[in-house]
Amino acid sequence: MIKYDKNDPKSPFIFYLYYFVVYFGIAIQGSFLTLYLTESGLPVKTIGLLNGIIQILSLFVLPVLGRIADRASTKNKVLCTELAVSITILFLLSKAKNLVMICVFRILYAMFFTPISSVYETITMEFCRKNGWEFGPIRMSGT
């Protein structure tokens, strides 16, 4: 087992913690979002159609957002922006009463939330390369 000081700014402790919390949250969100949409009155067929639309849109949106992240002066700003927008959209989704708005917010949420994992994995890999840490154990903390 690798020993490190969690107070050392070059320590990967924050990455271990981040991966654990994020993947824990994704598991909960993934399980309950469909249930929430069903309870909101969305027919199961519509939820399935939404999930398909999201996958198709991801083919176009992810490369664009990836390119923006690659060109950004700091990927941390991109990550924080994506997280803030995702949280805002998720909040709006929870307040939406109209089925059309629920569908719109669900698609928007997916478009901003999906690329987050690529950005934070890039940030983590750059940190690991720079400081001599292995990416695998950090990534496994989220599994």
PDB file of C-alpha atoms in Angstrom, residues 18-95:
ATOM      1  CA  TYR A  18     -13.101  12.787  -5.233  1.00  0.00           C
ATOM      2  CA  TYR A  19     -13.347   9.519  -7.191  1.00  0.00           C
ATOM      3  CA  PHE A  20     -15.011   7.758  -4.280  1.00  0.00           C
ATOM      4  CA  VAL A  21     -17.612  10.508  -3.763  1.00  0.00           C
ATOM      5  CA  VAL A  22     -18.303  11.090  -7.468  1.00  0.00           C
ATOM      6  CA  TYR A  23     -18.747   7.434  -8.386  1.00  0.00           C
ATOM      7  CA  PHE A  24     -20.870   6.884  -5.286  1.00  0.00           C
ATOM      8  CA  GLY A  25     -23.067   9.803  -6.392  1.00  0.00           C
ATOM      9  CA  ILE A  26     -23.243   8.588  -9.980  1.00  0.00           C
ATOM     10  CA  ALA A  27     -24.458   5.181  -8.788  1.00  0.00           C
ATOM     11  CA  ILE A  28     -27.223   6.792  -6.740  1.00  0.00           C
ATOM     12  CA  GLN A  29     -28.170   9.315  -9.416  1.00  0.00           C
ATOM     13  CA  GLY A  30     -28.196   6.670 -12.134  1.00  0.00           C
ATOM     14  CA  SER A  31     -30.445   4.425 -10.100  1.00  0.00           C
ATOM     15  CA  PHE A  32     -32.932   7.007  -8.930  1.00  0.00           C
ATOM     16  CA  LEU A  33     -33.135   9.455 -11.843  1.00  0.00           C
ATOM     17  CA  THR A  34     -35.187   7.034 -13.939  1.00  0.00           C
ATOM     18  CA  LEU A  35     -37.430   6.355 -10.942  1.00  0.00           C
ATOM     19  CA  TYR A  36     -37.813  10.120 -10.404  1.00  0.00           C
ATOM     20  CA  LEU A  37     -38.759  10.619 -14.051  1.00  0.00           C
ATOM     21  CA  THR A  38     -41.309   7.805 -13.804  1.00  0.00           C
ATOM     22  CA  GLU A  39     -42.775   9.307 -10.637  1.00  0.00           C
ATOM     23  CA  SER A  40     -42.917  12.699 -12.396  1.00  0.00           C
ATOM     24  CA  GLY A  41     -45.374  11.185 -14.856  1.00  0.00           C
ATOM     25  CA  LEU A  42     -43.055  10.478 -17.761  1.00  0.00           C
ATOM     26  CA  PRO A  43     -44.086   7.317 -19.608  1.00  0.00           C
ATOM     27  CA  VAL A  44     -41.481   4.543 -19.639  1.00  0.00           C
ATOM     28  CA  LYS A  45     -41.300   4.699 -23.439  1.00  0.00           C
ATOM     29  CA  THR A  46     -40.505   8.414 -23.268  1.00  0.00           C
ATOM     30  CA  ILE A  47     -37.761   7.782 -20.723  1.00  0.00           C
ATOM     31  CA  GLY A  48     -36.270   5.167 -23.045  1.00  0.00           C
ATOM     32  CA  LEU A  49     -36.515   7.578 -25.981  1.00  0.00           C
ATOM     33  CA  LEU A  50     -34.841  10.301 -23.889  1.00  0.00           C
ATOM     34  CA  ASN A  51     -31.976   7.957 -23.042  1.00  0.00           C
ATOM     35  CA  GLY A  52     -31.541   7.159 -26.742  1.00  0.00           C
ATOM     36  CA  ILE A  53     -31.611  10.843 -27.715  1.00  0.00           C
ATOM     37  CA  ILE A  54     -29.005  11.559 -25.049  1.00  0.00           C
ATOM     38  CA  GLN A  55     -26.685   8.883 -26.441  1.00  0.00           C
ATOM     39  CA  ILE A  56     -27.027  10.221 -29.997  1.00  0.00           C
ATOM     40  CA  LEU A  57     -26.469  13.832 -28.887  1.00  0.00           C
ATOM     41  CA  SER A  58     -23.423  12.711 -26.912  1.00  0.00           C
ATOM     42  CA  LEU A  59     -21.766  11.677 -30.166  1.00  0.00           C
ATOM     43  CA  PHE A  60     -21.782  15.345 -31.198  1.00  0.00           C
ATOM     44  CA  VAL A  61     -21.570  17.219 -27.887  1.00  0.00           C
ATOM     45  CA  LEU A  62     -18.751  15.289 -26.193  1.00  0.00           C
ATOM     46  CA  PRO A  63     -16.120  15.982 -28.862  1.00  0.00           C
ATOM     47  CA  VAL A  64     -17.010  19.697 -28.844  1.00  0.00           C
ATOM     48  CA  LEU A  65     -16.794  19.975 -25.069  1.00  0.00           C
ATOM     49  CA  GLY A  66     -13.608  17.892 -25.096  1.00  0.00           C
ATOM     50  CA  ARG A  67     -12.040  20.293 -27.551  1.00  0.00           C
ATOM     51  CA  ILE A  68     -13.074  23.256 -25.372  1.00  0.00           C
ATOM     52  CA  ALA A  69     -11.512  21.553 -22.330  1.00  0.00           C
ATOM     53  CA  ASP A  70      -8.295  20.820 -24.221  1.00  0.00           C
ATOM     54  CA  ARG A  71      -7.959  24.444 -25.289  1.00  0.00           C
ATOM     55  CA  ALA A  72      -8.820  25.913 -21.888  1.00  0.00           C
ATOM     56  CA  SER A  73      -6.028  27.514 -19.907  1.00  0.00           C
ATOM     57  CA  THR A  74      -6.966  25.328 -16.959  1.00  0.00           C
ATOM     58  CA  LYS A  75      -9.157  22.268 -16.988  1.00  0.00           C
ATOM     59  CA  ASN A  76     -10.215  23.040 -13.419  1.00  0.00           C
ATOM     60  CA  LYS A  77     -12.268  25.983 -14.688  1.00  0.00           C
ATOM     61  CA  VAL A  78     -13.958  23.748 -17.261  1.00  0.00           C
ATOM     62  CA  LEU A  79     -14.681  21.139 -14.585  1.00  0.00           C
ATOM     63  CA  CYS A  80     -16.094  23.712 -12.166  1.00  0.00           C
ATOM     64  CA  THR A  81     -18.248  25.244 -14.912  1.00  0.00           C
ATOM     65  CA  GLU A  82     -19.614  21.853 -15.958  1.00  0.00           C
ATOM     66  CA  LEU A  83     -20.341  20.949 -12.332  1.00  0.00           C
ATOM     67  CA  ALA A  84     -22.072  24.279 -11.632  1.00  0.00           C
ATOM     68  CA  VAL A  85     -24.193  24.053 -14.785  1.00  0.00           C
ATOM     69  CA  SER A  86     -25.069  20.400 -14.051  1.00  0.00           C
ATOM     70  CA  ILE A  87     -26.121  21.195 -10.488  1.00  0.00           C
ATOM     71  CA  THR A  88     -28.214  24.162 -11.666  1.00  0.00           C
ATOM     72  CA  ILE A  89     -29.932  22.100 -14.355  1.00  0.00           C
ATOM     73  CA  LEU A  90     -30.561  19.254 -11.903  1.00  0.00           C
ATOM     74  CA  PHE A  91     -32.147  21.745  -9.504  1.00  0.00           C
ATOM     75  CA  LEU A  92     -34.338  23.107 -12.320  1.00  0.00           C
ATOM     76  CA  LEU A  93     -35.245  19.534 -13.292  1.00  0.00           C
ATOM     77  CA  SER A  94     -36.438  18.884  -9.751  1.00  0.00           C
ATOM     78  CA  LYS A  95     -38.707  21.961  -9.931  1.00  0.00           C
TER      79      LYS A  95
END
